[in-house]
Amino acid sequence: MAPWALLGLVLAGLAPGLRAAESWGDALGESRVFGYAKAMYVADDKKGGRPNQSTLGVGGKLGLATGEFQGFSLLGAWYATSDLGLRSHDPRRTDAYMFDLDKRPYQLWGEAQLIYRQGEARLTLGRQEILSPLVNSYDYRIIPNLFEAATLSLPAGADTRLTLAYLTRMSGLDGLVSFSEFRSMSQQAYTSLMLDGAGRVDGSHGETLDLSRVVGHRGAWLAGLVHERGDYRLQLWNSFGRDTLNTLYGDGRLRHGLEGGAALVLEAQAYQVRAVGGFRDYLARLGLNADYGLWGLKGSYEHQPWGLRLSLAHNRFGGDGRTVTAYGNWGGYPEFVSMPYLYAEQDKATPIARSRLSRLTLGLDLGPYGLQGHSLLWSFTRIDPDAALLPGGAIRVHGLLWRARLTPELSARLQLEARNSGKSRYDNEFAALSLRYDF
């Protein structure tokens, strides 16, 4: 049965319970305008003789959502980003993610939805933002990742929620072939595999493989179960890309309160990635695989009267020298310790396999000190790739993040980061300042 037909049956099963008396005229009269405006400046001081980058971007989202008629509503949103004519004519001096792949500003009809709601159940059809550990809109510049999908979210018992989705196409900054256009999920899958013109692994000079050239244009299923009550949370997610990759992810969180407004928090996570179908067979012919995992632990101490949070986290990737990784595939970055994009070298399939990552963070909520809505976060991250895959590639990162809610609608964010590595492409100083107004 086709995915759309299956979700249609779910919709038909829910419909008899609705007996709303409103008209579409009333629903249209209840329409509301929403969105955000965002200005962002990114500066990247690169080492090793590489050109520095200085990029200003402005833009945002303008949307319209109707009221509900018999549980149905419509929503649409337009996204745009602009350089105000100030973008450098040298693409190397423009941030890689502010605009499209060709470093030019773009705009698109990013959301167009038919929504059906009954009680706590919700079915969304069309272009939409999606938030999950494995498929995520993740708006780290101005326009986020967006997906053409059918998404069903409904309660599945006490304190438990089930999400089911079928995704056909994606646009956005975590896509392989286009940020500004919706392309198939297989075409937008970003793996570490780089090949030369003869189809040989070439991490230094090859091009990243477009999976649609191997398996055709394929979609992906997403399923998630989240159980959260009080001081603990458990969740399990699976993304299954037809003929591409299957990822199973789970995590848990337990908070234990102490006297005086303090608490200890323990978190654990793990995921397993496997190539499936046509992509698995293709890799086997090259003597490669895409089977690897990750595990992680994170412990935190919180002291609410002081606004203090101290955390220590560790992640470890699995895999071997012939493993192709798909880190951050389709925008999901659930790892406790963030990994910058690393490039494979020579005849290596990935630089990520067997990497070890650790992060120490100190967070301070400035509310108790008279700055309500302001916070600071300092971090130190140590990234140790396997020396056999990326010799001399160890990275040390110092970071500082300031966030502020200036008014109920206006927020500000300043991120400073200094990376040091024996590989010059991972050696730089980075700053990003943004202002966002939500309406």
Coordinates of C-alpha atoms in Angstrom, one line a residue:
M1 CA 0.0 0.0 0.0
A2 CA 1.3 3.5 -0.9
P3 CA 2.3 5.7 2.1
W4 CA -0.2 8.4 1.2
A5 CA -3.0 5.8 1.0
L6 CA -2.1 4.4 4.4
L7 CA -2.2 7.9 6.0
G8 CA -5.5 8.5 4.1
L9 CA -7.0 5.5 5.9
V10 CA -5.9 6.9 9.2
L11 CA -7.6 10.2 8.4
A12 CA -10.8 8.4 7.4
G13 CA -10.8 6.5 10.6
L14 CA -10.5 9.7 12.7
A15 CA -13.1 11.8 10.8
P16 CA -16.4 10.3 12.1
G17 CA -15.7 11.7 15.6
L18 CA -15.9 15.3 14.4
R19 CA -19.1 17.3 14.3
A20 CA -18.0 20.9 14.2
A21 CA -20.6 23.6 13.4
E22 CA -18.3 26.3 12.0
S23 CA -18.1 27.3 8.3
W24 CA -15.1 27.8 6.2
G25 CA -16.0 31.4 6.1
D26 CA -15.6 31.6 9.9
A27 CA -12.3 29.6 9.7
L28 CA -10.9 32.1 7.2
G29 CA -12.1 35.0 9.3
E30 CA -10.0 33.5 12.2
S31 CA -6.8 33.4 10.1
R32 CA -3.7 34.7 11.6
V33 CA -0.4 36.0 10.3
F34 CA 2.8 34.7 11.9
G35 CA 6.5 34.3 11.2
Y36 CA 9.8 35.9 12.1
A37 CA 12.3 38.4 10.8
K38 CA 16.0 37.7 11.3
A39 CA 19.3 39.5 10.8
M40 CA 22.5 37.6 11.1
Y41 CA 26.2 38.4 10.7
V42 CA 28.9 35.7 10.4
A43 CA 32.6 36.2 10.5
D44 CA 35.1 33.4 10.1
D45 CA 38.8 34.0 10.5
K46 CA 40.4 31.0 8.8
K47 CA 43.9 29.9 9.3
G48 CA 46.4 28.3 6.9
G49 CA 46.1 31.0 4.2
R50 CA 42.5 30.4 3.5
P51 CA 40.3 33.5 2.7
N52 CA 38.4 34.9 5.6
Q53 CA 34.6 35.1 5.4
S54 CA 32.4 38.0 6.3
T55 CA 28.7 37.6 5.6
L56 CA 25.5 39.6 6.4
G57 CA 22.2 38.0 5.8
V58 CA 18.6 39.2 6.5
G59 CA 15.3 37.5 5.9
G60 CA 12.8 35.4 7.6
K61 CA 9.4 33.8 7.3
L62 CA 5.9 35.1 6.6
G63 CA 3.0 32.7 7.1
L64 CA -0.8 32.6 7.2
A65 CA -2.8 30.0 9.1
T66 CA -6.6 29.7 9.0
G67 CA -8.8 28.7 11.8
E68 CA -10.3 25.2 12.0
F69 CA -13.4 23.9 10.3
Q70 CA -14.5 20.4 11.3
G71 CA -10.9 19.9 12.5
F72 CA -9.3 21.0 9.2
S73 CA -7.1 24.0 8.7
L74 CA -4.7 25.4 6.2
L75 CA -1.2 26.9 6.6
G76 CA 1.3 28.4 4.3
A77 CA 4.6 30.2 4.7
W78 CA 7.1 32.0 2.5
Y79 CA 10.8 32.0 3.4
A80 CA 13.5 34.5 2.1
T81 CA 17.1 35.4 2.7
S82 CA 18.9 38.5 1.2
D83 CA 22.4 40.0 1.3
L84 CA 21.2 43.6 0.9
G85 CA 23.7 43.9 -2.0
L86 CA 26.6 43.5 0.4
R87 CA 27.7 40.0 -0.4
S88 CA 31.4 39.6 -1.6
H89 CA 31.9 38.8 -5.3
D90 CA 34.4 36.2 -4.2
P91 CA 32.3 33.1 -3.2
R92 CA 35.2 31.9 -1.0
R93 CA 34.6 34.9 1.3
T94 CA 30.9 34.1 1.8
D95 CA 29.6 31.9 4.6
A96 CA 28.7 28.4 3.2
Y97 CA 25.2 28.2 4.8
M98 CA 23.8 31.7 4.8
F99 CA 22.5 31.4 1.2
D100 CA 22.2 28.7 -1.5
L101 CA 25.0 26.3 -2.6
D102 CA 26.1 28.9 -5.2
K103 CA 26.4 31.5 -2.4
R104 CA 23.4 33.5 -3.7
P105 CA 20.4 34.5 -1.7
Y106 CA 17.1 32.7 -2.4
Q107 CA 13.5 32.4 -1.4
L108 CA 10.9 29.6 -1.5
W109 CA 7.4 28.6 -0.7
G110 CA 8.6 26.5 2.3
E111 CA 5.3 25.5 4.0
A112 CA 2.0 24.5 2.4
Q113 CA -0.1 22.3 4.7
L114 CA -3.4 20.7 5.1
I115 CA -3.8 20.0 8.9
Y116 CA -6.4 17.8 10.5
R117 CA -6.8 17.8 14.3
Q118 CA -8.9 15.7 16.6
G119 CA -8.2 16.1 20.3
E120 CA -4.5 15.5 20.8
A121 CA -4.1 13.8 17.4
R122 CA -2.7 15.8 14.5
L123 CA -2.2 14.9 10.8
T124 CA -0.2 17.3 8.6
L125 CA 0.1 16.9 4.9
G126 CA 2.5 19.0 2.7
R127 CA 5.6 21.1 3.1
Q128 CA 6.5 21.5 6.8
E129 CA 9.1 21.9 9.5
I130 CA 9.9 18.7 11.4
L131 CA 11.7 18.4 14.8
S132 CA 13.1 15.0 15.8
P133 CA 16.5 13.6 16.7
L134 CA 17.0 12.1 13.2
V135 CA 15.2 14.4 10.9
N136 CA 15.3 18.1 11.9
S137 CA 14.7 21.6 10.6
Y138 CA 17.6 22.8 12.6
D139 CA 17.6 26.6 11.7
Y140 CA 21.2 27.6 12.3
R141 CA 21.1 30.4 9.7
I142 CA 18.0 32.1 8.4
I143 CA 16.0 29.5 6.4
P144 CA 15.8 26.0 8.1
N145 CA 15.5 22.5 6.6
L146 CA 12.0 21.9 5.2
F147 CA 10.3 18.7 4.2
E148 CA 7.5 17.5 2.0
A149 CA 5.8 14.9 4.2
A150 CA 2.8 13.4 5.8
T151 CA 3.2 13.5 9.5
L152 CA 0.8 12.0 12.1
S153 CA 1.3 12.7 15.8
L154 CA -1.0 11.2 18.5
P155 CA -1.1 10.1 22.1
A156 CA 0.0 6.5 22.7
G157 CA -0.8 6.0 26.4
A158 CA -0.2 8.0 29.5
D159 CA 2.6 10.6 29.0
T160 CA 3.6 9.0 25.7
R161 CA 3.4 10.3 22.2
L162 CA 3.8 8.5 18.9
T163 CA 5.0 10.2 15.7
L164 CA 4.8 8.6 12.2
A165 CA 5.8 10.3 9.0
Y166 CA 6.6 9.6 5.4
L167 CA 9.0 12.1 3.8
T168 CA 9.3 12.5 0.0
R169 CA 11.5 15.6 -0.5
M170 CA 13.7 18.0 1.4
S171 CA 15.2 21.5 1.0
G172 CA 17.6 23.3 3.3
L173 CA 21.2 23.6 4.6
D174 CA 21.7 20.0 5.3
G175 CA 20.9 18.9 1.8
L176 CA 23.5 17.7 -0.6
V177 CA 22.4 19.1 -4.0
S178 CA 20.2 22.1 -3.2
F179 CA 19.3 24.4 -0.3
S180 CA 16.6 26.3 -2.3
E181 CA 14.8 23.5 -4.0
F182 CA 12.9 20.5 -2.7
R183 CA 14.7 17.3 -3.9
S184 CA 14.1 13.6 -3.0
M185 CA 15.3 12.4 0.3
S186 CA 17.8 10.0 -1.4
Q187 CA 19.3 12.9 -3.4
Q188 CA 19.6 15.1 -0.3
A189 CA 21.3 12.4 1.8
Y190 CA 24.7 13.7 2.7
T191 CA 27.2 10.9 3.2
S192 CA 31.0 11.0 3.6
L193 CA 31.7 9.0 0.4
M194 CA 33.7 10.9 -2.2
L195 CA 34.5 9.3 -5.6
D196 CA 36.5 10.2 -8.6
G197 CA 35.3 10.1 -12.2
A198 CA 36.1 6.4 -12.4
G199 CA 34.1 5.5 -9.3
R200 CA 37.1 5.1 -7.0
V201 CA 37.2 6.4 -3.4
D202 CA 39.0 9.7 -3.4
G203 CA 38.7 11.8 -0.3
S204 CA 41.0 14.5 -1.5
H205 CA 39.8 15.3 -4.9
G206 CA 36.5 13.4 -5.5
E207 CA 32.9 14.5 -5.3
T208 CA 30.4 13.5 -2.7
L209 CA 28.2 10.8 -4.0
D210 CA 24.6 11.7 -4.9
L211 CA 22.7 8.6 -3.8
S212 CA 19.9 9.2 -6.3
R213 CA 22.4 8.3 -9.0
V214 CA 22.7 4.8 -7.4
V215 CA 19.2 4.0 -6.1
G216 CA 17.0 6.6 -7.8
H217 CA 14.7 9.0 -6.1
R218 CA 13.5 7.5 -2.8
G219 CA 11.6 8.7 0.3
A220 CA 12.0 7.9 4.0
W221 CA 9.9 6.7 6.9
L222 CA 10.2 8.2 10.3
A223 CA 8.8 6.8 13.5
G224 CA 9.2 8.0 17.1
L225 CA 7.9 7.1 20.6
V226 CA 8.5 9.6 23.4
H227 CA 7.6 8.9 27.0
E228 CA 8.1 11.7 29.5
R229 CA 6.9 12.0 33.0
G230 CA 8.2 14.3 35.8
D231 CA 11.9 13.8 36.2
Y232 CA 12.5 11.1 33.5
R233 CA 12.2 10.8 29.8
L234 CA 12.7 7.9 27.3
Q235 CA 12.5 8.1 23.6
L236 CA 13.1 5.7 20.6
W237 CA 13.2 6.8 17.0
N238 CA 13.8 5.1 13.7
S239 CA 14.4 6.6 10.2
F240 CA 14.2 4.3 7.3
G241 CA 15.4 5.6 4.0
R242 CA 14.3 3.4 1.1
D243 CA 17.4 1.9 -0.5
T244 CA 19.6 4.3 1.5
L245 CA 20.1 4.2 5.2
N246 CA 18.3 3.0 8.3
T247 CA 19.0 4.6 11.7
L248 CA 17.7 3.5 15.1
Y249 CA 18.2 6.0 17.9
G250 CA 17.3 5.9 21.6
D251 CA 18.1 8.1 24.6
G252 CA 17.0 8.5 28.3
R253 CA 17.2 11.2 30.9
L254 CA 16.8 11.0 34.7
R255 CA 16.8 14.0 37.0
H256 CA 17.3 13.6 40.8
G257 CA 16.5 16.6 43.0
L258 CA 18.7 17.6 45.9
E259 CA 18.3 20.0 48.8
G260 CA 18.5 23.7 48.2
G261 CA 17.2 23.8 44.7
A262 CA 20.0 21.6 43.3
A263 CA 19.7 18.5 41.1
L264 CA 21.8 15.8 39.3
V265 CA 20.9 14.9 35.7
L266 CA 22.1 11.7 34.0
E267 CA 21.6 11.2 30.3
A268 CA 22.5 8.3 27.9
Q269 CA 22.1 7.9 24.1
A270 CA 22.9 5.4 21.4
Y271 CA 22.2 4.9 17.7
Q272 CA 23.0 2.4 15.0
V273 CA 23.2 3.2 11.2
R274 CA 23.0 0.6 8.5
A275 CA 23.0 0.8 4.7
V276 CA 19.9 -0.9 3.2
G277 CA 18.8 -2.1 -0.2
G278 CA 20.5 -0.6 -3.3
F279 CA 23.0 1.5 -1.4
R280 CA 24.1 -1.5 0.7
D281 CA 24.7 -3.5 -2.5
Y282 CA 26.5 -0.6 -4.2
L283 CA 28.9 -0.2 -1.2
A284 CA 29.6 -4.0 -1.1
R285 CA 30.8 -3.9 -4.7
L286 CA 33.3 -1.2 -3.6
G287 CA 34.4 -3.2 -0.5
L288 CA 32.7 -0.6 1.8
N289 CA 30.0 -0.5 4.4
A290 CA 27.8 2.1 6.1
D291 CA 27.3 0.2 9.4
Y292 CA 28.4 2.0 12.5
G293 CA 27.1 3.2 15.8
L294 CA 27.4 5.9 18.4
W295 CA 27.0 5.9 22.2
G296 CA 27.1 8.8 24.7
L297 CA 26.9 9.7 28.3
K298 CA 26.2 13.1 29.9
G299 CA 26.1 14.1 33.5
S300 CA 25.0 17.5 34.8
Y301 CA 24.8 19.4 38.1
E302 CA 22.1 22.1 38.4
H303 CA 21.7 24.8 41.1
Q304 CA 18.6 26.8 40.3
P305 CA 19.1 29.6 43.0
W306 CA 22.5 30.4 41.4
G307 CA 21.3 29.8 37.8
L308 CA 24.2 27.3 37.4
R309 CA 24.5 24.2 35.3
L310 CA 27.8 22.2 34.9
S311 CA 27.9 19.4 32.4
L312 CA 30.4 16.8 31.2
A313 CA 29.5 14.7 28.1
H314 CA 31.3 12.1 26.0
N315 CA 30.5 10.5 22.6
R316 CA 32.2 7.7 20.7
F317 CA 31.6 6.7 17.1
G318 CA 32.0 3.1 15.8
G319 CA 32.9 1.9 12.4
D320 CA 36.2 1.1 10.7
G321 CA 38.4 2.2 7.9
R322 CA 36.0 1.1 5.2
T323 CA 32.9 2.7 6.8
V324 CA 30.9 5.4 5.0
T325 CA 29.2 7.7 7.6
A326 CA 26.1 9.9 7.2
Y327 CA 26.6 12.1 10.2
G328 CA 23.9 14.8 10.4
N329 CA 21.9 13.2 7.7
W330 CA 18.7 15.1 7.0
G331 CA 19.4 17.7 9.7
G332 CA 19.4 15.4 12.8
Y333 CA 22.2 16.1 15.2
P334 CA 21.3 14.3 18.5
E335 CA 24.9 13.8 19.7
F336 CA 25.7 15.3 23.1
V337 CA 29.0 16.6 21.7
S338 CA 28.8 18.5 18.4
M339 CA 31.1 17.3 15.7
P340 CA 32.2 19.8 12.9
Y341 CA 32.0 18.4 9.4
L342 CA 35.2 16.5 8.8
Y343 CA 36.6 15.7 5.3
A344 CA 37.9 12.3 4.3
E345 CA 41.4 12.3 2.9
Q346 CA 43.1 10.2 0.2
D347 CA 41.4 6.8 -0.2
K348 CA 39.6 6.9 3.1
A349 CA 35.8 6.6 3.2
T350 CA 35.3 8.7 6.3
P351 CA 37.3 10.6 9.0
I352 CA 34.6 10.1 11.6
A353 CA 34.7 6.4 12.4
R354 CA 36.1 5.6 15.9
S355 CA 36.3 9.3 16.8
R356 CA 36.1 10.2 20.5
L357 CA 34.5 13.5 21.6
S358 CA 34.3 15.1 25.0
R359 CA 32.7 18.4 26.1
L360 CA 32.7 20.4 29.3
T361 CA 30.1 23.2 29.7
L362 CA 29.4 25.8 32.3
G363 CA 26.0 27.5 31.9
L364 CA 24.8 30.5 33.8
D365 CA 21.2 31.9 33.9
L366 CA 21.6 35.6 34.6
G367 CA 18.0 36.0 35.8
P368 CA 19.0 35.6 39.5
Y369 CA 21.5 38.4 39.0
G370 CA 19.0 40.9 37.6
L371 CA 19.2 40.1 33.8
Q372 CA 16.0 38.2 33.3
G373 CA 16.0 36.2 30.0
H374 CA 19.8 36.4 29.6
S375 CA 22.2 33.4 29.8
L376 CA 25.8 32.6 29.2
L377 CA 27.3 29.2 28.2
W378 CA 31.1 28.5 28.1
S379 CA 32.3 25.2 26.7
F380 CA 35.5 23.3 25.9
T381 CA 35.4 20.5 23.4
R382 CA 38.0 17.9 22.6
I383 CA 37.6 15.9 19.3
D384 CA 40.0 13.0 18.7
P385 CA 39.5 11.3 15.3
D386 CA 41.2 8.0 14.7
A387 CA 44.8 8.8 13.8
A388 CA 44.7 6.0 11.1
L389 CA 41.9 7.8 9.3
L390 CA 42.8 11.5 10.0
P391 CA 46.4 11.8 11.2
G392 CA 47.0 15.1 13.0
G393 CA 43.3 15.9 13.0
A394 CA 42.7 16.4 16.7
I395 CA 40.6 19.5 17.3
R396 CA 40.2 21.6 20.5
V397 CA 37.3 24.1 20.6
H398 CA 36.6 26.9 23.1
G399 CA 33.1 28.4 22.8
L400 CA 31.1 31.1 24.4
L401 CA 27.3 31.6 23.8
W402 CA 25.2 34.5 24.9
R403 CA 21.4 34.4 24.5
A404 CA 18.9 37.0 25.5
R405 CA 15.2 37.5 25.3
L406 CA 15.1 41.3 25.0
T407 CA 11.3 41.5 24.7
P408 CA 8.6 38.8 24.4
E409 CA 9.1 39.0 20.6
L410 CA 12.8 40.0 20.2
S411 CA 15.7 37.7 20.9
A412 CA 19.5 38.0 20.4
R413 CA 22.2 35.4 20.2
L414 CA 26.0 35.8 20.0
Q415 CA 28.2 32.7 19.4
L416 CA 32.0 32.9 19.6
E417 CA 34.2 29.9 18.8
A418 CA 37.9 29.3 18.6
R419 CA 39.1 26.0 17.1
N420 CA 42.7 24.7 17.0
S421 CA 43.9 21.8 15.0
G422 CA 47.0 20.5 13.2
K423 CA 44.7 20.4 10.1
S424 CA 44.4 24.0 8.9
R425 CA 40.8 23.5 7.6
Y426 CA 39.7 22.9 11.2
D427 CA 41.7 25.9 12.6
N428 CA 39.7 29.1 12.8
E429 CA 38.0 31.7 14.9
F430 CA 34.3 32.1 14.3
A431 CA 31.6 34.6 15.4
A432 CA 27.9 34.7 14.7
L433 CA 25.5 37.4 15.9
S434 CA 21.8 37.3 15.2
L435 CA 18.7 39.2 16.1
R436 CA 15.3 37.6 15.6
Y437 CA 11.8 39.1 15.9
D438 CA 8.9 36.6 16.1
F439 CA 5.3 37.7 15.4

